[in-house]
Tab-separated table of C-alpha atoms in Angstrom:
chain	number	residue	atom	x	y	z
A	1	MET	CA	0.085	0.261	0.335
A	2	SER	CA	1.590	3.391	-0.999
A	3	ASP	CA	1.423	6.330	1.311
A	4	VAL	CA	-0.873	8.393	-0.770
A	5	ASP	CA	-3.326	5.124	-0.987
A	6	PHE	CA	-2.971	5.162	2.650
A	7	LEU	CA	-3.727	8.820	3.459
A	8	GLY	CA	-6.386	8.528	1.388
A	9	ARG	CA	-8.549	6.026	3.196
A	10	HIS	CA	-7.443	7.318	6.840
A	11	GLY	CA	-6.352	10.906	5.999
A	12	ALA	CA	-9.917	12.489	7.534
A	13	SER	CA	-10.160	9.701	10.331
A	14	LEU	CA	-6.615	10.998	11.375
A	15	GLY	CA	-8.131	14.868	11.497
A	16	GLY	CA	-10.658	13.782	13.421
A	17	VAL	CA	-8.099	12.180	16.279
A	18	LEU	CA	-5.571	15.242	15.353
A	19	VAL	CA	-8.865	17.625	16.140
A	20	ALA	CA	-9.952	15.782	19.506
A	21	ALA	CA	-6.238	15.345	20.501
A	22	VAL	CA	-5.073	18.941	20.186
A	23	LEU	CA	-8.527	19.708	22.622
A	24	LYS	CA	-6.289	18.398	25.160
A	25	PHE	CA	-3.413	21.059	24.820
A	26	ARG	CA	-3.948	22.436	28.440
A	27	ASP	CA	-2.851	19.139	30.197
A	28	GLY	CA	0.883	18.896	28.019
A	29	TRP	CA	2.337	17.426	24.668
A	30	ARG	CA	2.465	14.208	25.910
A	31	VAL	CA	-0.673	13.595	26.616
A	32	MET	CA	-1.608	15.082	23.322
A	33	LEU	CA	0.669	12.328	22.085
A	34	VAL	CA	-0.172	9.470	24.214
A	35	TYR	CA	-4.123	10.294	22.875
A	36	GLY	CA	-2.848	10.695	19.296
A	37	ALA	CA	-1.563	7.829	19.008
A	38	ALA	CA	-4.321	5.908	21.127
A	39	GLY	CA	-6.898	7.308	18.533
A	40	SER	CA	-4.808	6.981	15.326
A	41	ALA	CA	-4.249	2.707	15.964
A	42	ALA	CA	-8.272	2.777	16.795
A	43	VAL	CA	-8.763	4.191	14.057
A	44	ILE	CA	-6.787	2.313	11.086
A	45	SER	CA	-7.992	-0.537	12.690
A	46	ALA	CA	-11.415	0.291	12.527
A	47	ARG	CA	-11.712	0.923	9.146
A	48	GLY	CA	-14.873	-1.739	8.618
A	49	LEU	CA	-16.765	-0.045	10.912
A	50	ILE	CA	-16.110	3.272	8.790
A	51	GLU	CA	-17.324	2.201	5.688
A	52	TYR	CA	-20.185	0.642	7.522
A	53	VAL	CA	-21.403	3.829	9.388
A	54	ALA	CA	-20.841	6.014	5.974
A	55	ARG	CA	-23.276	2.910	4.633
A	56	LYS	CA	-25.746	3.607	7.156
A	57	LEU	CA	-25.468	7.368	7.171
A	58	ASP	CA	-25.459	7.121	3.048
A	59	GLY	CA	-22.492	9.641	3.407
A	60	PRO	CA	-18.865	9.726	2.536
A	61	PRO	CA	-16.611	7.524	4.397
A	62	ASP	CA	-14.507	11.062	5.000
A	63	VAL	CA	-17.185	12.182	7.367
A	64	ALA	CA	-18.087	9.047	8.885
A	65	GLY	CA	-13.841	8.394	9.270
A	66	PHE	CA	-13.587	12.133	10.977
A	67	LEU	CA	-16.401	11.420	13.145
A	68	ILE	CA	-15.042	8.402	14.716
A	69	GLY	CA	-11.573	9.399	14.709
A	70	ALA	CA	-12.955	12.499	17.157
A	71	LEU	CA	-15.159	10.217	18.854
A	72	ALA	CA	-12.268	7.139	19.457
A	73	CYS	CA	-10.129	9.837	21.070
A	74	SER	CA	-12.859	11.323	23.200
A	75	LEU	CA	-13.976	7.802	24.216
A	76	LEU	CA	-9.871	7.175	25.517
A	77	SER	CA	-10.330	10.526	27.007
A	78	LYS	CA	-13.525	9.427	29.036
A	79	ILE	CA	-11.896	5.469	30.457
A	80	ALA	CA	-8.811	7.394	31.257
A	81	ASP	CA	-11.008	10.257	33.457
A	82	THR	CA	-13.203	7.291	34.839
A	83	VAL	CA	-9.481	5.023	35.694
A	84	GLN	CA	-8.283	8.269	37.944
A	85	GLN	CA	-11.450	8.225	39.833
A	86	ILE	CA	-11.163	5.148	41.398
A	87	GLU	CA	-9.462	4.629	44.239
A	88	ILE	CA	-7.641	1.398	43.605
A	89	ALA	CA	-6.095	2.955	40.739
A	90	ARG	CA	-3.487	5.037	42.973
A	91	PRO	CA	-0.422	3.111	40.790
A	92	ILE	CA	-1.784	3.922	37.495
A	93	ASN	CA	-2.015	8.127	38.759
A	94	GLY	CA	1.116	7.982	39.751
A	95	PHE	CA	2.607	6.640	36.392
A	96	ILE	CA	0.462	8.806	34.331
A	97	GLU	CA	1.154	11.223	36.259
A	98	ARG	CA	5.621	10.444	35.879
A	99	TRP	CA	5.136	9.353	32.332
A	100	LEU	CA	2.706	11.861	30.720
A	101	GLY	CA	3.128	14.775	33.290
A	102	ALA	CA	-1.060	14.937	33.269
A	103	LYS	CA	-1.928	15.917	37.434
A	104	ALA	CA	-4.237	13.258	38.790
A	105	PRO	CA	-7.396	14.572	40.284
A	106	LYS	CA	-7.233	15.321	43.869
A	107	GLU	CA	-9.333	13.133	46.365
């Protein structure tokens, strides 16, 4: 698969991930990088889902890809916030603070 073909198939999806990751700017560049990488992996592996949603909505796959890309990154953000709120998550919070630079929520 050539680079042009790859960007043609996944460009809009990766754009959605980029927009959602930039919204995490206040948390620092490492947090943005992690959300961007995880969101990119999600949309590249979910290409079949993007095509399915585009068929169901009777729209272009680029729009569906952009929406699913942003949704994947937002979902990851909510999961991370929920994990940080759990009492048994102290080791996870320590890892996140040390390696990602994001501050754990106050107790």
